PDB file of C-alpha atoms in Angstrom:
ATOM      1  CA  MET A   1      52.575 -56.075  31.248  1.00 75.00           C
ATOM      2  CA  LYS A   2      53.145 -52.384  32.719  1.00 82.00           C
ATOM      3  CA  ASN A   3      51.605 -51.178  29.355  1.00 88.00           C
ATOM      4  CA  GLN A   4      48.211 -52.682  30.023  1.00 88.00           C
ATOM      5  CA  MET A   5      48.173 -51.873  33.789  1.00 88.00           C
ATOM      6  CA  LYS A   6      48.638 -48.482  32.453  1.00 91.00           C
ATOM      7  CA  ILE A   7      45.984 -48.699  30.327  1.00 92.00           C
ATOM      8  CA  LEU A   8      43.962 -49.911  32.456  1.00 91.00           C
ATOM      9  CA  LYS A   9      44.555 -47.514  35.093  1.00 93.00           C
ATOM     10  CA  GLY A  10      43.690 -45.178  32.757  1.00 93.00           C
ATOM     11  CA  LYS A  11      39.985 -46.948  31.842  1.00 94.00           C
ATOM     12  CA  VAL A  12      39.376 -46.611  35.554  1.00 95.00           C
ATOM     13  CA  GLU A  13      39.929 -43.054  36.148  1.00 95.00           C
ATOM     14  CA  ASP A  14      37.606 -42.321  33.090  1.00 96.00           C
ATOM     15  CA  TYR A  15      34.906 -44.648  33.454  1.00 96.00           C
ATOM     16  CA  GLN A  16      34.630 -43.089  36.864  1.00 96.00           C
ATOM     17  CA  ARG A  17      34.746 -39.735  35.449  1.00 96.00           C
ATOM     18  CA  PHE A  18      32.034 -40.499  33.234  1.00 96.00           C
ATOM     19  CA  ALA A  19      29.568 -42.014  35.626  1.00 97.00           C
ATOM     20  CA  TYR A  20      30.083 -38.393  37.597  1.00 97.00           C
ATOM     21  CA  VAL A  21      29.201 -36.353  35.105  1.00 97.00           C
ATOM     22  CA  LEU A  22      25.990 -38.213  34.007  1.00 97.00           C
ATOM     23  CA  LEU A  23      25.012 -38.598  37.270  1.00 97.00           C
ATOM     24  CA  ALA A  24      25.853 -34.591  37.155  1.00 97.00           C
ATOM     25  CA  VAL A  25      23.192 -34.391  34.074  1.00 96.00           C
ATOM     26  CA  SER A  26      21.094 -36.438  35.366  1.00 96.00           C
ATOM     27  CA  GLY A  27      20.635 -34.547  38.281  1.00 95.00           C
ATOM     28  CA  PHE A  28      19.609 -31.309  36.259  1.00 94.00           C
ATOM     29  CA  LEU A  29      17.674 -33.434  34.338  1.00 93.00           C
ATOM     30  CA  TYR A  30      15.704 -34.446  37.182  1.00 93.00           C
ATOM     31  CA  PHE A  31      15.336 -30.778  38.374  1.00 92.00           C
ATOM     32  CA  GLY A  32      14.083 -29.753  35.282  1.00 88.00           C
ATOM     33  CA  ALA A  33      11.607 -32.664  35.526  1.00 88.00           C
ATOM     34  CA  VAL A  34      10.021 -31.822  38.818  1.00 88.00           C
ATOM     35  CA  ILE A  35      10.304 -27.871  38.689  1.00 86.00           C
ATOM     36  CA  PRO A  36       7.100 -26.395  37.681  1.00 83.00           C
ATOM     37  CA  THR A  37       6.689 -23.917  34.518  1.00 79.00           C
ATOM     38  CA  ILE A  38       3.926 -23.027  32.856  1.00 78.00           C
ATOM     39  CA  GLU A  39       5.226 -23.645  29.348  1.00 82.00           C
ATOM     40  CA  LYS A  40       6.239 -27.661  30.264  1.00 81.00           C
ATOM     41  CA  THR A  41       4.647 -29.455  27.969  1.00 86.00           C
ATOM     42  CA  ASP A  42       3.547 -33.371  28.718  1.00 87.00           C
ATOM     43  CA  PHE A  43       6.270 -34.142  25.980  1.00 91.00           C
ATOM     44  CA  VAL A  44       8.153 -31.971  27.542  1.00 89.00           C
ATOM     45  CA  GLN A  45       8.149 -33.246  31.155  1.00 90.00           C
ATOM     46  CA  ILE A  46       8.458 -37.094  29.697  1.00 92.00           C
ATOM     47  CA  LEU A  47      11.088 -36.857  27.388  1.00 93.00           C
ATOM     48  CA  LEU A  48      13.104 -34.995  30.657  1.00 91.00           C
ATOM     49  CA  MET A  49      12.580 -38.303  32.822  1.00 94.00           C
ATOM     50  CA  VAL A  50      13.454 -40.523  30.444  1.00 96.00           C
ATOM     51  CA  GLY A  51      16.565 -38.724  30.079  1.00 95.00           C
ATOM     52  CA  THR A  52      17.697 -38.976  33.640  1.00 96.00           C
ATOM     53  CA  ILE A  53      16.785 -42.841  33.986  1.00 96.00           C
ATOM     54  CA  VAL A  54      18.958 -42.958  30.567  1.00 97.00           C
ATOM     55  CA  PHE A  55      21.957 -40.952  32.240  1.00 97.00           C
ATOM     56  CA  ILE A  56      21.443 -42.701  35.270  1.00 97.00           C
ATOM     57  CA  THR A  57      21.557 -46.743  33.356  1.00 97.00           C
ATOM     58  CA  SER A  58      24.648 -45.171  31.541  1.00 97.00           C
ATOM     59  CA  ALA A  59      25.922 -43.900  34.898  1.00 97.00           C
ATOM     60  CA  THR A  60      25.219 -46.871  36.058  1.00 97.00           C
ATOM     61  CA  ALA A  61      26.629 -49.231  33.240  1.00 97.00           C
ATOM     62  CA  CYS A  62      30.212 -47.153  33.884  1.00 96.00           C
ATOM     63  CA  LEU A  63      31.167 -47.710  37.515  1.00 96.00           C
ATOM     64  CA  PHE A  64      30.163 -51.373  36.383  1.00 97.00           C
ATOM     65  CA  TYR A  65      32.931 -51.342  33.733  1.00 97.00           C
ATOM     66  CA  ALA A  66      35.533 -49.183  35.943  1.00 96.00           C
ATOM     67  CA  LYS A  67      34.610 -52.097  38.777  1.00 96.00           C
ATOM     68  CA  HIS A  68      35.261 -54.800  35.928  1.00 96.00           C
ATOM     69  CA  CYS A  69      38.384 -53.052  35.272  1.00 95.00           C
ATOM     70  CA  LYS A  70      39.826 -52.414  38.263  1.00 95.00           C
ATOM     71  CA  LYS A  71      38.958 -56.414  39.536  1.00 94.00           C
ATOM     72  CA  CYS A  72      41.418 -56.866  35.537  1.00 93.00           C
ATOM     73  CA  LEU A  73      44.043 -54.275  37.237  1.00 91.00           C
ATOM     74  CA  HIS A  74      44.928 -55.893  40.466  1.00 92.00           C
ATOM     75  CA  GLU A  75      44.430 -59.618  39.021  1.00 91.00           C
ATOM     76  CA  LEU A  76      47.252 -58.157  36.655  1.00 89.00           C
ATOM     77  CA  GLU A  77      49.494 -56.138  39.957  1.00 87.00           C
ATOM     78  CA  GLU A  78      48.849 -59.828  41.899  1.00 87.00           C
ATOM     79  CA  ASN A  79      50.491 -62.119  38.994  1.00 85.00           C
ATOM     80  CA  GLN A  80      53.061 -59.250  38.186  1.00 82.00           C
ATOM     81  CA  HIS A  81      54.399 -59.605  41.892  1.00 76.00           C
ATOM     82  CA  LEU A  82      54.653 -64.134  41.839  1.00 69.00           C
TER      83      LEU A  82
END
């Protein structure tokens, strides 16, 4: 029981960190897409925007999974106190 709680706490922290890193990367990609440059082609513009959307979606999925793990951890803590 203690081992499961320790694993779940680690997962919650890890997935929250993953989400923050993915959001930071998506911010850089977005800035790269909106800052005008002469050499940027339409393909690169589309690639940057698609990358931004993919990273934001991945960050959202990580946050939902972290929330799910936190809920499971809370249930384990309640069962342990009973």
